[in-house]
PDB file of C-alpha atoms in Angstrom:
ATOM      1  CA  ASP Q   1    -143.613   1.590  92.789  1.00  0.00           C
ATOM      2  CA  LEU Q   2    -140.107   1.224  94.154  1.00  0.00           C
ATOM      3  CA  GLU Q   3    -139.687  -1.817  91.929  1.00  0.00           C
ATOM      4  CA  GLY Q   4    -140.692   0.294  88.912  1.00  0.00           C
ATOM      5  CA  VAL Q   5    -137.989   2.819  89.812  1.00  0.00           C
ATOM      6  CA  VAL Q   6    -135.476  -0.013  90.207  1.00  0.00           C
ATOM      7  CA  ASP Q   7    -136.541  -1.467  86.862  1.00  0.00           C
ATOM      8  CA  GLY Q   8    -136.223   1.962  85.256  1.00  0.00           C
ATOM      9  CA  LEU Q   9    -132.799   2.422  86.720  1.00  0.00           C
ATOM     10  CA  GLN Q  10    -131.747  -1.018  85.581  1.00  0.00           C
ATOM     11  CA  ARG Q  11    -132.944  -0.166  82.095  1.00  0.00           C
ATOM     12  CA  VAL Q  12    -130.914   3.074  82.187  1.00  0.00           C
ATOM     13  CA  VAL Q  13    -127.857   1.164  83.407  1.00  0.00           C
ATOM     14  CA  HIS Q  14    -128.362  -1.382  80.689  1.00  0.00           C
ATOM     15  CA  LYS Q  15    -128.677   1.389  78.177  1.00  0.00           C
ATOM     16  CA  LEU Q  16    -125.522   3.041  79.427  1.00  0.00           C
ATOM     17  CA  LYS Q  17    -123.654  -0.271  79.309  1.00  0.00           C
ATOM     18  CA  SER Q  18    -124.781  -0.801  75.730  1.00  0.00           C
ATOM     19  CA  GLU Q  19    -123.742   2.733  74.917  1.00  0.00           C
ATOM     20  CA  ASN Q  20    -120.350   2.148  76.559  1.00  0.00           C
ATOM     21  CA  GLU Q  21    -119.915  -1.101  74.638  1.00  0.00           C
ATOM     22  CA  ARG Q  22    -120.825   0.665  71.454  1.00  0.00           C
ATOM     23  CA  LEU Q  23    -118.443   3.498  72.215  1.00  0.00           C
ATOM     24  CA  ARG Q  24    -115.729   1.041  73.149  1.00  0.00           C
ATOM     25  CA  SER Q  25    -116.158  -0.850  69.866  1.00  0.00           C
ATOM     26  CA  GLY Q  26    -116.309   2.479  68.029  1.00  0.00           C
ATOM     27  CA  ALA Q  27    -113.057   3.575  69.618  1.00  0.00           C
ATOM     28  CA  GLY Q  28    -111.440   0.375  68.329  1.00  0.00           C
ATOM     29  CA  ASP Q  29    -112.774   1.186  64.884  1.00  0.00           C
ATOM     30  CA  GLN Q  30    -111.315   4.676  65.227  1.00  0.00           C
ATOM     31  CA  VAL Q  31    -107.908   3.202  66.034  1.00  0.00           C
ATOM     32  CA  LYS Q  32    -108.209   0.865  63.080  1.00  0.00           C
ATOM     33  CA  LEU Q  33    -109.330   3.762  60.898  1.00  0.00           C
ATOM     34  CA  ALA Q  34    -106.391   5.897  61.981  1.00  0.00           C
ATOM     35  CA  ALA Q  35    -103.999   3.012  61.304  1.00  0.00           C
ATOM     36  CA  ALA Q  36    -105.583   2.430  57.911  1.00  0.00           C
ATOM     37  CA  GLN Q  37    -105.312   6.122  57.104  1.00  0.00           C
ATOM     38  CA  ARG Q  38    -101.621   6.125  58.120  1.00  0.00           C
ATOM     39  CA  SER Q  39    -101.043   3.024  55.972  1.00  0.00           C
ATOM     40  CA  ALA Q  40    -102.873   4.671  53.063  1.00  0.00           C
ATOM     41  CA  ARG Q  41    -100.716   7.804  53.427  1.00  0.00           C
ATOM     42  CA  ASP Q  42     -97.565   5.666  53.512  1.00  0.00           C
ATOM     43  CA  SER Q  43     -98.746   3.738  50.446  1.00  0.00           C
ATOM     44  CA  LYS Q  44     -99.516   6.989  48.606  1.00  0.00           C
ATOM     45  CA  GLU Q  45     -96.046   8.302  49.415  1.00  0.00           C
ATOM     46  CA  ARG Q  46     -94.455   5.049  48.273  1.00  0.00           C
ATOM     47  CA  LEU Q  47     -96.586   5.122  45.105  1.00  0.00           C
ATOM     48  CA  LYS Q  48     -95.527   8.719  44.419  1.00  0.00           C
ATOM     49  CA  ALA Q  49     -91.859   7.810  44.919  1.00  0.00           C
ATOM     50  CA  LEU Q  50     -92.227   4.783  42.630  1.00  0.00           C
ATOM     51  CA  GLU Q  51     -93.944   6.927  39.967  1.00  0.00           C
ATOM     52  CA  GLU Q  52     -91.095   9.452  40.127  1.00  0.00           C
ATOM     53  CA  GLU Q  53     -88.537   6.655  39.830  1.00  0.00           C
ATOM     54  CA  LEU Q  54     -90.492   5.193  36.918  1.00  0.00           C
ATOM     55  CA  ALA Q  55     -90.529   8.605  35.188  1.00  0.00           C
ATOM     56  CA  GLN Q  56     -86.759   8.886  35.664  1.00  0.00           C
ATOM     57  CA  LEU Q  57     -86.258   5.385  34.292  1.00  0.00           C
ATOM     58  CA  ARG Q  58     -88.470   6.184  31.305  1.00  0.00           C
ATOM     59  CA  THR Q  59     -86.490   9.371  30.665  1.00  0.00           C
ATOM     60  CA  ARG Q  60     -83.215   7.454  30.836  1.00  0.00           C
ATOM     61  CA  ALA Q  61     -84.645   4.702  28.597  1.00  0.00           C
ATOM     62  CA  ALA Q  62     -85.799   7.315  26.078  1.00  0.00           C
ATOM     63  CA  ALA Q  63     -82.344   8.925  26.188  1.00  0.00           C
ATOM     64  CA  GLY Q  64     -80.801   5.476  25.729  1.00  0.00           C
ATOM     65  CA  ASP Q  65     -83.115   4.747  22.786  1.00  0.00           C
ATOM     66  CA  ASP Q  66     -82.225   8.115  21.273  1.00  0.00           C
ATOM     67  CA  ALA Q  67     -78.524   7.407  21.779  1.00  0.00           C
ATOM     68  CA  MET Q  68     -78.949   3.956  20.215  1.00  0.00           C
ATOM     69  CA  GLY Q  69     -80.764   5.534  17.264  1.00  0.00           C
ATOM     70  CA  ARG Q  70     -77.982   8.081  16.808  1.00  0.00           C
ATOM     71  CA  LEU Q  71     -75.400   5.325  17.106  1.00  0.00           C
ATOM     72  CA  ALA Q  72     -77.188   3.217  14.475  1.00  0.00           C
ATOM     73  CA  MET Q  73     -77.411   6.256  12.175  1.00  0.00           C
ATOM     74  CA  ARG Q  74     -73.687   7.008  12.624  1.00  0.00           C
ATOM     75  CA  GLN Q  75     -72.867   3.351  11.966  1.00  0.00           C
ATOM     76  CA  GLU Q  76     -74.879   3.439   8.726  1.00  0.00           C
ATOM     77  CA  GLN Q  77     -73.134   6.675   7.677  1.00  0.00           C
ATOM     78  CA  LEU Q  78     -69.773   5.025   8.399  1.00  0.00           C
ATOM     79  CA  ASN Q  79     -70.751   1.965   6.335  1.00  0.00           C
ATOM     80  CA  GLN Q  80     -71.833   4.213   3.451  1.00  0.00           C
ATOM     81  CA  ALA Q  81     -68.532   6.110   3.623  1.00  0.00           C
ATOM     82  CA  LYS Q  82     -66.617   2.806   3.594  1.00  0.00           C
ATOM     83  CA  ARG Q  83     -68.602   1.599   0.560  1.00  0.00           C
ATOM     84  CA  ALA Q  84     -67.974   4.907  -1.245  1.00  0.00           C
ATOM     85  CA  LEU Q  85     -64.268   4.690  -0.408  1.00  0.00           C
ATOM     86  CA  ARG Q  86     -64.044   1.108  -1.699  1.00  0.00           C
ATOM     87  CA  GLN Q  87     -65.854   2.146  -4.893  1.00  0.00           C
ATOM     88  CA  ARG Q  88     -63.498   5.133  -5.333  1.00  0.00           C
ATOM     89  CA  ASP Q  89     -60.471   2.877  -4.767  1.00  0.00           C
ATOM     90  CA  GLU Q  90     -61.778   0.457  -7.416  1.00  0.00           C
ATOM     91  CA  GLU Q  91     -62.366   3.332  -9.862  1.00  0.00           C
ATOM     92  CA  LEU Q  92     -58.825   4.619  -9.237  1.00  0.00           C
ATOM     93  CA  ARG Q  93     -57.382   1.126  -9.705  1.00  0.00           C
ATOM     94  CA  GLN Q  94     -59.249   0.682 -12.997  1.00  0.00           C
ATOM     95  CA  ALA Q  95     -58.219   4.176 -14.132  1.00  0.00           C
ATOM     96  CA  ALA Q  96     -54.581   3.333 -13.318  1.00  0.00           C
ATOM     97  CA  MET Q  97     -54.856   0.091 -15.305  1.00  0.00           C
ATOM     98  CA  ARG Q  98     -56.402   1.984 -18.237  1.00  0.00           C
ATOM     99  CA  GLY Q  99     -53.629   4.580 -17.985  1.00  0.00           C
ATOM    100  CA  GLU Q 100     -50.964   1.877 -18.046  1.00  0.00           C
ATOM    101  CA  ALA Q 101     -52.623   0.209 -21.046  1.00  0.00           C
ATOM    102  CA  GLU Q 102     -52.893   3.556 -22.852  1.00  0.00           C
ATOM    103  CA  ALA Q 103     -49.260   4.371 -22.041  1.00  0.00           C
ATOM    104  CA  ALA Q 104     -48.192   0.981 -23.423  1.00  0.00           C
ATOM    105  CA  ARG Q 105     -50.304   1.560 -26.540  1.00  0.00           C
ATOM    106  CA  ALA Q 106     -48.824   5.057 -26.933  1.00  0.00           C
ATOM    107  CA  SER Q 107     -45.337   3.547 -26.694  1.00  0.00           C
ATOM    108  CA  GLU Q 108     -46.262   1.010 -29.367  1.00  0.00           C
ATOM    109  CA  LEU Q 109     -47.649   3.755 -31.602  1.00  0.00           C
ATOM    110  CA  GLU Q 110     -44.537   5.861 -31.055  1.00  0.00           C
ATOM    111  CA  GLU Q 111     -42.365   2.886 -32.032  1.00  0.00           C
ATOM    112  CA  GLU Q 112     -44.496   2.283 -35.120  1.00  0.00           C
ATOM    113  CA  ALA Q 113     -44.246   5.978 -36.013  1.00  0.00           C
ATOM    114  CA  ARG Q 114     -40.477   5.885 -35.560  1.00  0.00           C
ATOM    115  CA  GLN Q 115     -40.210   2.822 -37.782  1.00  0.00           C
ATOM    116  CA  ALA Q 116     -42.470   4.474 -40.376  1.00  0.00           C
ATOM    117  CA  ALA Q 117     -40.335   7.638 -40.252  1.00  0.00           C
ATOM    118  CA  ASN Q 118     -37.220   5.519 -40.769  1.00  0.00           C
ATOM    119  CA  ALA Q 119     -38.910   3.769 -43.703  1.00  0.00           C
ATOM    120  CA  VAL Q 120     -39.878   7.164 -45.161  1.00  0.00           C
ATOM    121  CA  ALA Q 121     -36.299   8.385 -44.773  1.00  0.00           C
ATOM    122  CA  ARG Q 122     -34.963   5.239 -46.484  1.00  0.00           C
ATOM    123  CA  LEU Q 123     -37.455   5.582 -49.325  1.00  0.00           C
ATOM    124  CA  GLU Q 124     -36.628   9.265 -49.736  1.00  0.00           C
ATOM    125  CA  GLY Q 125     -32.923   8.345 -49.884  1.00  0.00           C
ATOM    126  CA  ASP Q 126     -33.605   5.614 -52.449  1.00  0.00           C
ATOM    127  CA  LEU Q 127     -35.732   8.016 -54.451  1.00  0.00           C
ATOM    128  CA  ALA Q 128     -33.036  10.679 -54.411  1.00  0.00           C
ATOM    129  CA  LYS Q 129     -30.426   8.131 -55.568  1.00  0.00           C
ATOM    130  CA  LEU Q 130     -32.681   6.948 -58.377  1.00  0.00           C
ATOM    131  CA  GLN Q 131     -33.440  10.512 -59.416  1.00  0.00           C
ATOM    132  CA  ARG Q 132     -29.716  11.349 -59.522  1.00  0.00           C
ATOM    133  CA  SER Q 133     -29.013   8.145 -61.413  1.00  0.00           C
ATOM    134  CA  ALA Q 134     -31.841   8.846 -63.854  1.00  0.00           C
ATOM    135  CA  LEU Q 135     -30.695  12.431 -64.417  1.00  0.00           C
ATOM    136  CA  GLY Q 136     -27.102  11.331 -64.905  1.00  0.00           C
ATOM    137  CA  THR Q 137     -28.133   8.622 -67.369  1.00  0.00           C
ATOM    138  CA  ALA Q 138     -30.454  10.972 -69.243  1.00  0.00           C
ATOM    139  CA  ALA Q 139     -27.782  13.678 -69.429  1.00  0.00           C
ATOM    140  CA  GLY Q 140     -25.213  11.205 -70.735  1.00  0.00           C
ATOM    141  CA  ALA Q 141     -27.631   9.938 -73.335  1.00  0.00           C
ATOM    142  CA  ALA Q 142     -28.532  13.453 -74.379  1.00  0.00           C
ATOM    143  CA  GLY Q 143     -24.851  14.372 -74.762  1.00  0.00           C
ATOM    144  CA  ASN Q 144     -24.276  11.387 -77.082  1.00  0.00           C
ATOM    145  CA  ALA Q 145     -27.318  12.030 -79.241  1.00  0.00           C
ATOM    146  CA  ALA Q 146     -26.883  14.029 -82.440  1.00  0.00           C
ATOM    147  CA  PRO Q 147     -30.161  15.968 -82.434  1.00  0.00           C
ATOM    148  CA  PRO Q 148     -31.491  17.154 -79.073  1.00  0.00           C
ATOM    149  CA  GLN Q 149     -34.235  14.806 -77.837  1.00  0.00           C
ATOM    150  CA  ARG Q 150     -35.874  13.900 -74.574  1.00  0.00           C
ATOM    151  CA  ALA Q 151     -33.644  11.725 -72.447  1.00  0.00           C
ATOM    152  CA  ARG Q 152     -35.911   8.708 -72.639  1.00  0.00           C
ATOM    153  CA  ASP Q 153     -35.946   8.907 -76.449  1.00  0.00           C
ATOM    154  CA  ALA Q 154     -32.141   8.704 -76.484  1.00  0.00           C
ATOM    155  CA  TRP Q 155     -32.258   5.100 -75.305  1.00  0.00           C
ATOM    156  CA  PRO Q 156     -33.187   2.346 -77.646  1.00  0.00           C
ATOM    157  CA  GLN Q 157     -36.344   0.473 -76.691  1.00  0.00           C
ATOM    158  CA  GLY Q 158     -36.318  -2.883 -74.978  1.00  0.00           C
ATOM    159  CA  GLY Q 159     -33.262  -3.608 -72.929  1.00  0.00           C
ATOM    160  CA  GLY Q 160     -30.868  -2.462 -70.219  1.00  0.00           C
ATOM    161  CA  ARG Q 161     -31.520  -2.223 -66.533  1.00  0.00           C
ATOM    162  CA  HIS Q 162     -31.090   1.563 -66.382  1.00  0.00           C
ATOM    163  CA  GLU Q 163     -33.233   2.557 -69.291  1.00  0.00           C
ATOM    164  CA  PRO Q 164     -35.207   5.768 -68.685  1.00  0.00           C
ATOM    165  CA  LEU Q 165     -38.628   4.068 -68.939  1.00  0.00           C
ATOM    166  CA  GLN Q 166     -37.683   1.480 -66.383  1.00  0.00           C
ATOM    167  CA  LEU Q 167     -36.199   4.176 -64.133  1.00  0.00           C
ATOM    168  CA  GLU Q 168     -39.355   6.248 -64.422  1.00  0.00           C
ATOM    169  CA  ALA Q 169     -41.445   3.213 -63.452  1.00  0.00           C
ATOM    170  CA  GLU Q 170     -39.202   2.516 -60.458  1.00  0.00           C
ATOM    171  CA  ASN Q 171     -39.293   6.191 -59.584  1.00  0.00           C
ATOM    172  CA  ALA Q 172     -43.108   6.211 -59.706  1.00  0.00           C
ATOM    173  CA  GLU Q 173     -43.287   3.059 -57.516  1.00  0.00           C
ATOM    174  CA  LEU Q 174     -40.914   4.580 -54.969  1.00  0.00           C
ATOM    175  CA  LYS Q 175     -42.969   7.790 -54.914  1.00  0.00           C
ATOM    176  CA  ARG Q 176     -46.116   5.742 -54.311  1.00  0.00           C
ATOM    177  CA  GLN Q 177     -44.418   3.813 -51.480  1.00  0.00           C
ATOM    178  CA  LEU Q 178     -43.135   7.079 -50.035  1.00  0.00           C
ATOM    179  CA  ALA Q 179     -46.622   8.604 -50.095  1.00  0.00           C
ATOM    180  CA  ASP Q 180     -48.050   5.476 -48.450  1.00  0.00           C
ATOM    181  CA  ALA Q 181     -45.340   5.575 -45.782  1.00  0.00           C
ATOM    182  CA  ARG Q 182     -46.003   9.270 -45.112  1.00  0.00           C
ATOM    183  CA  ASP Q 183     -49.744   8.614 -44.787  1.00  0.00           C
ATOM    184  CA  GLU Q 184     -49.077   5.747 -42.401  1.00  0.00           C
ATOM    185  CA  ALA Q 185     -46.685   7.904 -40.345  1.00  0.00           C
ATOM    186  CA  ARG Q 186     -49.309  10.686 -40.124  1.00  0.00           C
ATOM    187  CA  ASP Q 187     -51.968   8.152 -39.031  1.00  0.00           C
ATOM    188  CA  LEU Q 188     -49.644   6.736 -36.382  1.00  0.00           C
ATOM    189  CA  ALA Q 189     -48.772  10.229 -35.132  1.00  0.00           C
ATOM    190  CA  ARG Q 190     -52.495  11.121 -34.899  1.00  0.00           C
ATOM    191  CA  ARG Q 191     -53.283   7.894 -33.014  1.00  0.00           C
ATOM    192  CA  ALA Q 192     -50.357   8.456 -30.662  1.00  0.00           C
ATOM    193  CA  ALA Q 193     -51.530  12.028 -29.977  1.00  0.00           C
ATOM    194  CA  ALA Q 194     -55.138  10.888 -29.445  1.00  0.00           C
ATOM    195  CA  GLY Q 195     -54.129   7.910 -27.276  1.00  0.00           C
TER     196      GLY Q 195
END
């Protein structure tokens, strides 16, 4: 009976030792668990800090992309303005060349008009001389004729450089040349005014 009590007590001691061993190993697990929890908290804090830094970097990258986009847009606007300026300069250069050509042409037309006016003045002078000569010749012939007749009838037909018929023909030719010269002068004046 005493042996049974001893055996029972040994079993209890054994049980308590097992329980102590289990508790001891459990306490080690608790320490490991606490360390793991601390490490997890530290990792979470580091992760949160890295996420915040990443968000800041993304914001700065987006701002940089936006700035690059604005810069590219401004550069394109500048290039367009340069192209427009070059085109305007070319248009002005061509307009200046056209203006110089038109001014030269206007000078030529003015010179032609001046020459035509001089020719008209010469022809008018020649015409006036011929008219005076014809009137003087006709009056002299009429004064020498016995019955009054037309001046051209006072001259015998066929001869003499200053016969009335020949003078009338020259007079008509000069009038035609004068009319042509006046027409040409008017045309030149119109072209000079239009040019």
